[in-house]
Each structure stands twice: as C-alpha cells, then as structure tokens.
mmCIF file of C-alpha atoms in Angstrom:
data_model
loop_
_atom_site.group_PDB
_atom_site.id
_atom_site.type_symbol
_atom_site.label_atom_id
_atom_site.label_comp_id
_atom_site.label_asym_id
_atom_site.label_seq_id
_atom_site.Cartn_x
_atom_site.Cartn_y
_atom_site.Cartn_z
ATOM 1 C CA UNK A 1 79.914 102.274 94.217
ATOM 2 C CA UNK A 2 79.437 105.792 92.813
ATOM 3 C CA UNK A 3 77.031 108.399 94.176
ATOM 4 C CA UNK A 4 76.478 112.142 93.411
ATOM 5 C CA UNK A 5 73.550 112.233 95.959
ATOM 6 C CA UNK A 6 74.915 113.574 99.152
ATOM 7 C CA UNK A 7 73.765 115.619 102.132
ATOM 8 C CA UNK A 8 75.725 117.285 104.953
ATOM 9 C CA UNK A 9 74.474 115.553 108.149
ATOM 10 C CA UNK A 10 77.005 116.447 110.670
ATOM 11 C CA UNK A 11 79.070 119.524 111.376
ATOM 12 C CA UNK A 12 82.787 120.094 111.848
ATOM 13 C CA UNK A 13 84.445 117.885 114.569
ATOM 14 C CA UNK A 14 87.850 118.567 115.855
ATOM 15 C CA UNK A 15 90.233 115.486 116.702
ATOM 16 C CA UNK A 16 94.035 115.222 116.507
ATOM 17 C CA UNK A 17 94.323 118.894 115.535
ATOM 18 C CA UNK A 18 92.113 118.359 112.331
ATOM 19 C CA UNK A 19 88.662 119.985 111.816
ATOM 20 C CA UNK A 20 86.599 117.181 110.074
ATOM 21 C CA UNK A 21 83.682 117.570 107.738
ATOM 22 C CA UNK A 22 81.426 114.591 107.348
ATOM 23 C CA UNK A 23 79.322 114.439 104.215
ATOM 24 C CA UNK A 24 76.834 111.297 104.525
ATOM 25 C CA UNK A 25 76.146 109.317 101.273
ATOM 26 C CA UNK A 26 72.310 109.326 100.657
ATOM 27 C CA UNK A 27 72.694 106.408 98.284
ATOM 28 C CA UNK A 28 74.472 104.251 100.957
ATOM 29 C CA UNK A 29 73.491 100.640 100.524
ATOM 30 C CA UNK A 30 70.605 99.532 102.926
ATOM 31 C CA UNK A 31 71.062 96.710 105.482
ATOM 32 C CA UNK A 32 69.801 93.909 103.336
ATOM 33 C CA UNK A 33 72.070 94.718 100.460
ATOM 34 C CA UNK A 34 74.955 95.256 102.715
ATOM 35 C CA UNK A 35 74.362 91.707 104.317
ATOM 36 C CA UNK A 36 74.212 90.134 100.854
ATOM 37 C CA UNK A 37 77.676 91.604 100.150
ATOM 38 C CA UNK A 38 79.076 90.595 103.396
ATOM 39 C CA UNK A 39 78.018 87.140 102.929
ATOM 40 C CA UNK A 40 80.406 86.583 100.168
ATOM 41 C CA UNK A 41 82.654 89.711 99.695
ATOM 42 C CA UNK A 42 85.721 88.046 98.183
ATOM 43 C CA UNK A 43 88.809 90.633 98.314
ATOM 44 C CA UNK A 44 88.696 93.935 96.882
ATOM 45 C CA UNK A 45 85.439 93.547 94.915
ATOM 46 C CA UNK A 46 83.154 95.777 96.944
ATOM 47 C CA UNK A 47 83.721 99.047 98.816
ATOM 48 C CA UNK A 48 81.942 100.860 101.562
ATOM 49 C CA UNK A 49 79.723 103.793 101.143
ATOM 50 C CA UNK A 50 82.315 106.484 102.270
ATOM 51 C CA UNK A 51 85.883 107.501 101.962
ATOM 52 C CA UNK A 52 88.332 109.967 103.686
ATOM 53 C CA UNK A 53 90.589 112.360 102.167
ATOM 54 C CA UNK A 54 93.091 114.974 103.572
ATOM 55 C CA UNK A 55 94.890 117.557 101.600
ATOM 56 C CA UNK A 56 98.366 118.761 101.711
ATOM 57 C CA UNK A 57 100.191 121.619 100.226
ATOM 58 C CA UNK A 58 103.755 123.031 100.708
ATOM 59 C CA UNK A 59 102.234 126.309 101.880
ATOM 60 C CA UNK A 60 99.331 125.055 104.053
ATOM 61 C CA UNK A 61 100.494 121.681 105.378
ATOM 62 C CA UNK A 62 97.789 119.117 106.180
ATOM 63 C CA UNK A 63 94.278 120.621 105.799
ATOM 64 C CA UNK A 64 90.669 119.996 104.880
ATOM 65 C CA UNK A 65 90.181 116.635 106.281
ATOM 66 C CA UNK A 66 86.667 115.122 105.258
ATOM 67 C CA UNK A 67 84.583 112.060 105.159
ATOM 68 C CA UNK A 68 82.601 111.985 101.956
ATOM 69 C CA UNK A 69 80.599 109.572 99.742
ATOM 70 C CA UNK A 70 82.736 106.874 98.025
ATOM 71 C CA UNK A 71 83.145 108.004 94.304
ATOM 72 C CA UNK A 72 85.506 109.117 91.583
ATOM 73 C CA UNK A 73 88.549 111.265 92.185
ATOM 74 C CA UNK A 74 88.886 114.137 89.754
ATOM 75 C CA UNK A 75 92.466 114.860 88.601
ATOM 76 C CA UNK A 76 93.915 116.949 85.776
ATOM 77 C CA UNK A 77 95.723 114.932 83.097
ATOM 78 C CA UNK A 78 98.991 116.627 84.098
ATOM 79 C CA UNK A 79 98.602 115.497 87.765
ATOM 80 C CA UNK A 80 102.342 114.383 88.654
ATOM 81 C CA UNK A 81 101.330 110.971 89.866
ATOM 82 C CA UNK A 82 100.571 109.921 86.291
ATOM 83 C CA UNK A 83 103.746 110.870 84.964
ATOM 84 C CA UNK A 84 106.245 110.534 87.759
ATOM 85 C CA UNK A 85 104.696 107.724 89.866
ATOM 86 C CA UNK A 86 104.891 109.608 93.196
ATOM 87 C CA UNK A 87 102.418 107.452 95.219
ATOM 88 C CA UNK A 88 102.416 105.263 98.165
ATOM 89 C CA UNK A 89 99.868 103.019 100.051
ATOM 90 C CA UNK A 90 99.273 100.907 103.023
ATOM 91 C CA UNK A 91 97.081 97.857 103.962
ATOM 92 C CA UNK A 92 95.495 96.860 107.168
ATOM 93 C CA UNK A 93 92.434 95.393 108.583
ATOM 94 C CA UNK A 94 89.678 96.133 111.094
ATOM 95 C CA UNK A 95 88.405 93.168 112.998
ATOM 96 C CA UNK A 96 84.998 92.717 114.621
ATOM 97 C CA UNK A 97 85.419 91.051 118.105
ATOM 98 C CA UNK A 98 82.692 88.832 119.598
ATOM 99 C CA UNK A 99 81.273 91.669 121.744
ATOM 100 C CA UNK A 100 80.818 93.706 118.438
ATOM 101 C CA UNK A 101 83.584 96.192 119.008
ATOM 102 C CA UNK A 102 86.043 96.952 116.031
ATOM 103 C CA UNK A 103 89.769 96.816 116.310
ATOM 104 C CA UNK A 104 92.758 97.434 114.167
ATOM 105 C CA UNK A 105 96.102 95.417 114.570
ATOM 106 C CA UNK A 106 99.114 97.603 115.079
ATOM 107 C CA UNK A 107 97.936 100.504 112.913
ATOM 108 C CA UNK A 108 100.497 102.866 114.299
ATOM 109 C CA UNK A 109 103.235 100.407 112.663
ATOM 110 C CA UNK A 110 101.362 100.971 109.398
ATOM 111 C CA UNK A 111 101.399 104.812 110.002
ATOM 112 C CA UNK A 112 105.151 104.633 110.701
ATOM 113 C CA UNK A 113 105.774 102.590 107.492
ATOM 114 C CA UNK A 114 103.761 105.158 105.623
ATOM 115 C CA UNK A 115 106.017 107.757 106.727
ATOM 116 C CA UNK A 116 109.107 105.753 105.672
ATOM 117 C CA UNK A 117 107.529 105.139 102.220
ATOM 118 C CA UNK A 118 106.643 109.044 101.924
ATOM 119 C CA UNK A 119 110.153 109.947 102.645
ATOM 120 C CA UNK A 120 111.506 107.699 100.073
ATOM 121 C CA UNK A 121 109.188 108.956 97.412
ATOM 122 C CA UNK A 122 109.564 112.657 98.436
ATOM 123 C CA UNK A 123 105.965 113.039 99.710
ATOM 124 C CA UNK A 124 104.890 114.635 102.929
ATOM 125 C CA UNK A 125 104.789 112.523 105.938
ATOM 126 C CA UNK A 126 101.294 112.105 107.480
ATOM 127 C CA UNK A 127 101.559 112.390 111.234
ATOM 128 C CA UNK A 128 100.690 109.228 113.079
ATOM 129 C CA UNK A 129 97.651 110.737 114.896
ATOM 130 C CA UNK A 130 96.238 111.960 111.568
ATOM 131 C CA UNK A 131 96.583 108.422 110.079
ATOM 132 C CA UNK A 132 94.819 106.854 113.252
ATOM 133 C CA UNK A 133 92.207 109.399 113.296
ATOM 134 C CA UNK A 134 91.327 108.841 109.563
ATOM 135 C CA UNK A 135 90.664 105.193 110.372
ATOM 136 C CA UNK A 136 88.353 105.928 113.292
ATOM 137 C CA UNK A 137 86.535 108.614 111.124
ATOM 138 C CA UNK A 138 85.695 106.132 108.392
ATOM 139 C CA UNK A 139 84.889 103.314 110.753
ATOM 140 C CA UNK A 140 82.450 105.876 112.465
ATOM 141 C CA UNK A 141 80.418 106.080 109.409
ATOM 142 C CA UNK A 142 81.049 102.617 107.751
ATOM 143 C CA UNK A 143 81.530 100.485 110.895
ATOM 144 C CA UNK A 144 78.480 98.326 109.843
ATOM 145 C CA UNK A 145 80.667 97.035 106.847
ATOM 146 C CA UNK A 146 82.937 95.181 109.279
ATOM 147 C CA UNK A 147 81.726 91.410 108.875
ATOM 148 C CA UNK A 148 81.536 89.122 111.789
ATOM 149 C CA UNK A 149 81.962 85.767 110.167
ATOM 150 C CA UNK A 150 85.068 83.717 110.962
ATOM 151 C CA UNK A 151 88.214 84.911 109.298
ATOM 152 C CA UNK A 152 86.592 87.877 107.705
ATOM 153 C CA UNK A 153 87.595 91.536 108.148
ATOM 154 C CA UNK A 154 87.205 95.036 106.749
ATOM 155 C CA UNK A 155 90.379 95.692 104.749
ATOM 156 C CA UNK A 156 91.556 99.356 104.955
ATOM 157 C CA UNK A 157 93.499 100.872 102.144
ATOM 158 C CA UNK A 158 95.130 104.346 102.935
ATOM 159 C CA UNK A 159 97.073 105.868 99.923
ATOM 160 C CA UNK A 160 98.766 109.126 98.949
ATOM 161 C CA UNK A 161 99.754 110.742 95.693
ATOM 162 C CA UNK A 162 100.855 113.690 94.043
ATOM 163 C CA UNK A 163 98.155 115.641 92.572
ATOM 164 C CA UNK A 164 99.817 118.925 91.534
ATOM 165 C CA UNK A 165 99.265 119.637 87.786
ATOM 166 C CA UNK A 166 102.761 120.205 86.173
ATOM 167 C CA UNK A 167 105.350 118.293 84.085
ATOM 168 C CA UNK A 168 108.457 119.415 85.869
ATOM 169 C CA UNK A 169 110.638 116.482 87.534
ATOM 170 C CA UNK A 170 110.489 117.686 91.125
ATOM 171 C CA UNK A 171 108.500 116.705 94.253
ATOM 172 C CA UNK A 172 104.833 117.967 94.026
ATOM 173 C CA UNK A 173 103.703 120.865 96.164
ATOM 174 C CA UNK A 174 100.220 119.492 96.302
ATOM 175 C CA UNK A 175 99.282 116.043 97.669
ATOM 176 C CA UNK A 176 96.240 114.003 98.488
ATOM 177 C CA UNK A 177 95.678 111.288 101.222
ATOM 178 C CA UNK A 178 92.748 108.951 100.827
ATOM 179 C CA UNK A 179 91.205 106.060 102.773
ATOM 180 C CA UNK A 180 88.913 103.524 101.185
ATOM 181 C CA UNK A 181 87.728 100.208 102.830
ATOM 182 C CA UNK A 182 86.592 96.904 101.261
ATOM 183 C CA UNK A 183 85.081 93.972 103.171
ATOM 184 C CA UNK A 184 87.203 90.772 102.822
ATOM 185 C CA UNK A 185 86.160 87.278 103.112
ATOM 186 C CA UNK A 186 88.238 84.284 104.434
ATOM 187 C CA UNK A 187 91.444 83.995 102.524
ATOM 188 C CA UNK A 188 91.172 80.189 102.726
ATOM 189 C CA UNK A 189 87.597 79.407 102.720
ATOM 190 C CA UNK A 190 88.181 75.800 102.565
ATOM 191 C CA UNK A 191 90.852 75.552 105.206
ATOM 192 C CA UNK A 192 94.617 76.625 104.989
ATOM 193 C CA UNK A 193 96.355 74.860 102.469
ATOM 194 C CA UNK A 194 100.107 74.859 101.244
ATOM 195 C CA UNK A 195 100.793 76.733 97.926
ATOM 196 C CA UNK A 196 103.351 76.252 95.212
ATOM 197 C CA UNK A 197 105.785 79.209 94.580
ATOM 198 C CA UNK A 198 107.670 80.054 91.188
ATOM 199 C CA UNK A 199 111.227 81.145 91.425
ATOM 200 C CA UNK A 200 111.804 84.256 89.176
ATOM 201 C CA UNK A 201 115.457 84.038 88.147
ATOM 202 C CA UNK A 202 115.092 86.555 85.183
ATOM 203 C CA UNK A 203 113.140 89.478 86.827
ATOM 204 C CA UNK A 204 113.957 91.449 90.058
ATOM 205 C CA UNK A 205 111.327 93.115 92.216
ATOM 206 C CA UNK A 206 113.701 95.891 93.189
ATOM 207 C CA UNK A 207 117.230 97.050 93.028
ATOM 208 C CA UNK A 208 119.939 98.200 95.569
ATOM 209 C CA UNK A 209 119.160 101.781 96.675
ATOM 210 C CA UNK A 210 115.865 101.680 94.951
ATOM 211 C CA UNK A 211 112.268 101.831 96.496
ATOM 212 C CA UNK A 212 112.178 98.155 97.477
ATOM 213 C CA UNK A 213 111.658 99.161 101.072
ATOM 214 C CA UNK A 214 108.694 101.490 100.287
ATOM 215 C CA UNK A 215 105.252 100.475 99.756
ATOM 216 C CA UNK A 216 104.688 102.064 96.457
ATOM 217 C CA UNK A 217 102.791 100.969 93.326
ATOM 218 C CA UNK A 218 105.695 100.838 91.152
ATOM 219 C CA UNK A 219 107.116 97.720 93.027
ATOM 220 C CA UNK A 220 103.946 95.851 92.605
ATOM 221 C CA UNK A 221 103.721 96.834 88.906
ATOM 222 C CA UNK A 222 107.252 95.280 88.375
ATOM 223 C CA UNK A 223 106.066 92.170 89.964
ATOM 224 C CA UNK A 224 103.044 91.625 87.535
ATOM 225 C CA UNK A 225 104.715 90.084 84.643
ATOM 226 C CA UNK A 226 106.860 87.639 86.920
ATOM 227 C CA UNK A 227 103.461 86.926 88.764
ATOM 228 C CA UNK A 228 101.837 86.052 85.507
ATOM 229 C CA UNK A 229 104.553 83.661 84.789
ATOM 230 C CA UNK A 230 103.976 82.021 88.133
ATOM 231 C CA UNK A 231 100.320 81.424 87.373
ATOM 232 C CA UNK A 232 101.276 79.991 83.911
ATOM 233 C CA UNK A 233 103.348 77.307 85.906
ATOM 234 C CA UNK A 234 100.446 76.653 88.363
ATOM 235 C CA UNK A 235 101.987 78.642 91.274
ATOM 236 C CA UNK A 236 100.248 81.041 93.563
ATOM 237 C CA UNK A 237 103.157 83.547 94.110
ATOM 238 C CA UNK A 238 106.491 84.490 92.787
ATOM 239 C CA UNK A 239 109.855 84.638 94.789
ATOM 240 C CA UNK A 240 112.405 87.094 93.945
ATOM 241 C CA UNK A 241 116.093 86.938 94.302
ATOM 242 C CA UNK A 242 118.521 89.944 94.951
ATOM 243 C CA UNK A 243 119.174 91.970 91.924
ATOM 244 C CA UNK A 244 123.052 92.165 92.180
ATOM 245 C CA UNK A 245 123.971 88.577 92.863
ATOM 246 C CA UNK A 246 120.994 86.839 92.049
ATOM 247 C CA UNK A 247 121.373 84.149 94.880
ATOM 248 C CA UNK A 248 119.866 85.666 97.871
ATOM 249 C CA UNK A 249 116.245 85.438 98.767
ATOM 250 C CA UNK A 250 114.262 88.633 98.861
ATOM 251 C CA UNK A 251 110.495 88.483 99.239
ATOM 252 C CA UNK A 252 107.411 87.186 97.333
ATOM 253 C CA UNK A 253 105.324 89.523 95.239
ATOM 254 C CA UNK A 254 103.531 90.873 98.276
ATOM 255 C CA UNK A 255 104.713 88.737 101.250
ATOM 256 C CA UNK A 256 107.717 88.028 103.318
ATOM 257 C CA UNK A 257 109.167 84.437 103.562
ATOM 258 C CA UNK A 258 110.309 82.653 106.584
ATOM 259 C CA UNK A 259 112.266 79.119 106.797
ATOM 260 C CA UNK A 260 112.091 76.992 109.793
ATOM 261 C CA UNK A 261 114.791 74.596 110.910
ATOM 262 C CA UNK A 262 114.278 71.325 112.597
ATOM 263 C CA UNK A 263 115.672 72.881 116.009
ATOM 264 C CA UNK A 264 112.845 75.417 115.761
ATOM 265 C CA UNK A 265 114.947 78.316 114.485
ATOM 266 C CA UNK A 266 113.188 80.768 112.270
ATOM 267 C CA UNK A 267 115.130 82.501 109.456
ATOM 268 C CA UNK A 268 113.953 85.312 107.282
ATOM 269 C CA UNK A 269 115.884 87.335 104.643
ATOM 270 C CA UNK A 270 117.417 90.774 105.344
ATOM 271 C CA UNK A 271 118.003 93.393 102.581
ATOM 272 C CA UNK A 272 117.517 97.111 102.323
ATOM 273 C CA UNK A 273 115.315 96.349 99.413
ATOM 274 C CA UNK A 274 112.531 94.296 101.335
ATOM 275 C CA UNK A 275 109.455 95.959 102.622
ATOM 276 C CA UNK A 276 109.204 95.731 106.427
ATOM 277 C CA UNK A 277 106.539 93.347 107.205
ATOM 278 C CA UNK A 278 104.114 94.214 110.046
ATOM 279 C CA UNK A 279 102.842 90.649 110.146
ATOM 280 C CA UNK A 280 106.361 89.308 109.831
ATOM 281 C CA UNK A 281 107.554 91.182 112.774
ATOM 282 C CA UNK A 282 104.580 90.130 114.829
ATOM 283 C CA UNK A 283 104.980 86.559 113.880
ATOM 284 C CA UNK A 284 108.669 86.489 114.736
ATOM 285 C CA UNK A 285 107.847 88.112 118.130
ATOM 286 C CA UNK A 286 105.200 85.375 118.969
ATOM 287 C CA UNK A 287 108.003 82.890 118.141
ATOM 288 C CA UNK A 288 110.474 84.534 120.451
ATOM 289 C CA UNK A 289 107.916 84.591 123.146
ATOM 290 C CA UNK A 290 107.673 80.825 122.906
ATOM 291 C CA UNK A 291 111.735 80.529 123.111
ATOM 292 C CA UNK A 292 112.505 80.093 119.392
ATOM 293 C CA UNK A 293 115.691 81.690 117.973
ATOM 294 C CA UNK A 294 114.957 84.151 115.114
ATOM 295 C CA UNK A 295 117.621 85.229 112.634
ATOM 296 C CA UNK A 296 117.255 88.006 110.298
ATOM 297 C CA UNK A 297 120.043 87.820 107.617
ATOM 298 C CA UNK A 298 120.867 87.061 104.211
ATOM 299 C CA UNK A 299 119.653 83.717 103.059
ATOM 300 C CA UNK A 300 120.771 82.160 99.784
ATOM 301 C CA UNK A 301 118.576 79.914 97.530
ATOM 302 C CA UNK A 302 121.089 77.103 98.123
ATOM 303 C CA UNK A 303 120.486 77.259 101.815
ATOM 304 C CA UNK A 304 116.674 76.715 101.274
ATOM 305 C CA UNK A 305 117.391 73.943 98.729
ATOM 306 C CA UNK A 306 120.061 72.013 100.604
ATOM 307 C CA UNK A 307 118.155 72.475 103.835
ATOM 308 C CA UNK A 308 115.050 70.930 102.468
ATOM 309 C CA UNK A 309 117.026 68.084 101.055
ATOM 310 C CA UNK A 310 119.004 67.293 104.237
ATOM 311 C CA UNK A 311 115.958 67.550 106.488
ATOM 312 C CA UNK A 312 117.345 70.674 108.324
ATOM 313 C CA UNK A 313 114.632 72.948 106.794
ATOM 314 C CA UNK A 314 111.363 71.465 107.845
ATOM 315 C CA UNK A 315 108.834 74.269 107.274
ATOM 316 C CA UNK A 316 108.456 77.342 105.058
ATOM 317 C CA UNK A 317 105.762 79.771 105.104
ATOM 318 C CA UNK A 318 104.857 83.291 103.726
ATOM 319 C CA UNK A 319 103.142 86.065 105.618
ATOM 320 C CA UNK A 320 101.379 89.292 105.076
ATOM 321 C CA UNK A 321 98.251 91.229 105.808
ATOM 322 C CA UNK A 322 95.900 89.562 103.470
ATOM 323 C CA UNK A 323 96.475 85.770 104.270
ATOM 324 C CA UNK A 324 98.358 86.304 107.797
ATOM 325 C CA UNK A 325 100.373 83.177 107.230
ATOM 326 C CA UNK A 326 100.461 80.879 104.043
ATOM 327 C CA UNK A 327 102.260 77.500 104.334
ATOM 328 C CA UNK A 328 104.651 77.117 101.184
ATOM 329 C CA UNK A 329 104.593 73.440 100.000
ATOM 330 C CA UNK A 330 106.973 73.639 97.151
ATOM 331 C CA UNK A 331 109.361 75.998 95.180
ATOM 332 C CA UNK A 332 109.384 75.517 91.481
ATOM 333 C CA UNK A 333 111.659 76.787 88.672
ATOM 334 C CA UNK A 334 112.704 75.932 85.131
ATOM 335 C CA UNK A 335 115.323 73.595 86.391
ATOM 336 C CA UNK A 336 114.267 72.263 89.805
ATOM 337 C CA UNK A 337 111.553 71.716 92.436
ATOM 338 C CA UNK A 338 111.938 71.711 96.279
ATOM 339 C CA UNK A 339 109.330 70.532 98.524
ATOM 340 C CA UNK A 340 106.229 68.607 98.346
ATOM 341 C CA UNK A 341 102.763 70.349 97.789
ATOM 342 C CA UNK A 342 100.924 67.283 99.162
ATOM 343 C CA UNK A 343 102.605 67.555 102.581
ATOM 344 C CA UNK A 344 100.379 68.914 105.338
ATOM 345 C CA UNK A 345 101.196 72.463 106.616
ATOM 346 C CA UNK A 346 103.838 72.675 109.209
ATOM 347 C CA UNK A 347 102.931 72.451 112.831
ATOM 348 C CA UNK A 348 104.766 75.625 113.983
ATOM 349 C CA UNK A 349 103.336 77.538 110.900
ATOM 350 C CA UNK A 350 99.835 76.689 111.845
ATOM 351 C CA UNK A 351 100.314 77.125 115.417
ATOM 352 C CA UNK A 352 101.704 80.758 114.866
ATOM 353 C CA UNK A 353 98.937 81.476 112.477
ATOM 354 C CA UNK A 354 96.378 80.519 114.999
ATOM 355 C CA UNK A 355 97.859 82.522 117.780
ATOM 356 C CA UNK A 356 98.122 85.643 115.725
ATOM 357 C CA UNK A 357 94.576 85.416 114.424
ATOM 358 C CA UNK A 358 93.272 84.723 117.919
ATOM 359 C CA UNK A 359 94.936 87.877 119.076
ATOM 360 C CA UNK A 360 93.530 89.866 116.033
ATOM 361 C CA UNK A 361 89.883 88.624 116.690
ATOM 362 C CA UNK A 362 90.044 89.055 120.378
ATOM 363 C CA UNK A 363 90.228 85.429 121.333
ATOM 364 C CA UNK A 364 93.642 85.581 122.804
ATOM 365 C CA UNK A 365 95.072 87.916 125.281
ATOM 366 C CA UNK A 366 96.961 90.810 123.675
ATOM 367 C CA UNK A 367 100.241 90.626 125.619
ATOM 368 C CA UNK A 368 102.019 93.188 123.391
ATOM 369 C CA UNK A 369 99.141 95.860 123.358
ATOM 370 C CA UNK A 370 98.959 95.386 119.575
ATOM 371 C CA UNK A 371 95.288 95.916 119.168
ATOM 372 C CA UNK A 372 93.766 99.471 118.652
ATOM 373 C CA UNK A 373 90.169 100.204 119.261
ATOM 374 C CA UNK A 374 88.617 102.028 116.220
ATOM 375 C CA UNK A 375 84.997 102.442 117.233
ATOM 376 C CA UNK A 376 85.508 104.371 120.388
#
C-alpha cells in the first residue's frame, strides 16, 4: 500500500540512544479491511501501514530513525545498490500469544547474523539494540496487524542497502536500514505434508570464500533458475551441493537440511558457504535437550542415498523461518530418486516442530529464554 497522506501525531522519543520520530499514516486501513486481509494473508502479499528506516553515513554514523507510512523509497539511478549489489536482509516473525501479547523469537540472533552479513558485504553493522528497537517501534504502531489464528504470524523483513549515488567500486558512504512487515498465513493450511526436493547438480548456490554465509539478495538470485527447474520437475525446493567437489550437501534454496539416523542422531551439513540458520540452531538444541546426539559436519550425497536405502537414515527435514520444519519425502534428480513422498512425516520431525511452535506461540515453557516481548 502506498500513501502520501500523512500527519505527525507524536513527537520524538528516545530509546536505545536513538531519537525516534513517528509519522502516522492517515490512510491506514480500517479494522474491517485489516480483518479481511488477516483472514487470508498468504505470504508476502500484503504489508502493514508503516515502515521503519534509519540512515547511516561515514561521517554521521547511525542517525534519523523514524517510523513513517509504508510507501515507495526514492533513490537515484546511480545508487550503489543497483550496480554493486551491496545489500543484506533478515527474516523473523512476531507471534501473538493467547493473552494478546506480541513476541519475537530470538531476534537478537537475527541482529547478530545481520551484523555478520553486513561485515561480509562491507556495510556498517547495525547495533543489536537499534535492531531490537526498530522491531518494537514498528509493533507500537502496527501491532494490530499481528494475526491470532493458529500458525499465523507477522513476518518482519529488516533490510539494508547502499544508497550513495556514485559509480566507483568501493563500499558506499551512505547506507539505509529499513524494516517492513507482512502478515503471514499458515505455511501448511491443510496440515504438514512431506515435499519433494530437486537435486541441482549443475548450479551452485555459493562458492568457497564467497557470500554464502551472508543473507544477501545475490545468493537468492542465483537460486532462482535452479528453483524454477525444481518446479518443472514437481519439486518444492532445490538442494545444492558444494561448488568444489560437487558431492557434499550444502542447503536448500532458503532452508537448512537435517538427516535423522535410526539411532536418533541428527546430522546437518557444515560449510563456510552455508547461511547459519536460527531455526536450525534452535531445533538442534531442542533435540540435545531430549538426549539426541547432534553432528555438524560435511555430509555427502551418497551418505543420504545409501542411508535411506539401508534404513540407517529414517527421517529427513528442512527448517527455516517461514515453514519452521518441513518434512522431506523424496529427493529427485535426472538419474535417481531417494525416498517415498507418500510416506507420513517422521515422528521426531513432527515432534520437534510441535515443540518449537509451542514455544513460539507461548504454549510451552521457554526454557532457553528465546522469546522477546515486542509490545512492551
């Protein structure tokens, strides 16, 4: 939604060392319109009435934090982001608990990962307290956009890009941080079901020493063509192998992958070109809490194939912010198929998914203090 009708309804407020200005959107959707959207939001189809932005410059540091009506961003054609792809982003959710309160899941981990991404892309590192404050500032004006139906949430998308107007190849001296939000419906509205995964043996997501461990748009752009090939073969996602030997598992287009042995051991690929998954880290911790062994190491494609055929690998799942945990029913390629898409989701897969979502929605005790209140 775009609006040019605005009015300043609150003066500056200082939190986390930043002096915030809040400009309310006079064209904000009314309660009835918002309720209609929240009844069937999909994912990334609708956006709340406001957004957050903070400026950065080499001379002034972080400054001019503001909440303003959601709308277009004006940039010069020579803005560095268009030419040198100096851009990063994050993804997390706000959950409404039964008492109406609004919570984030490990947002400080997203803040820290965004700092690591910024370092790799030669962007300034937004302080964790500024990141957390930006979430709270947006929820303060758009908290009514957090749905309360089962498995729904408000998806939060912080992003940062180089906005300086120049064509020299160097880190930009002017950068913008933004935060927008989009209500998200249940990822599996008809119930969690296993998916088919397509093996990409031609394309790589990222290379050794590249930007694979950073959450930057270029990594996702490189996955779009192989993802299209996955769709053509009836698959929901694409699995990438390492770019050096082409035999080690990396990750899916936007999710991490986990294998489960019959003895209960969880195995997940380790590589310096894999994005560190916050959901993955949380799932593995919950598994450890139950006494399961966890292995982070190089995993070959053959280990998956042979393990399924021998019965040693009994479950495989993917995990990420959007779907939390997705059971993988089969892995397909031009030359082989592993698994059975008709088999029910694995018991451990579904149990871990239930435990994690129960924590996120306040139905289960938060033993690790992962939840962070956003509306207080």
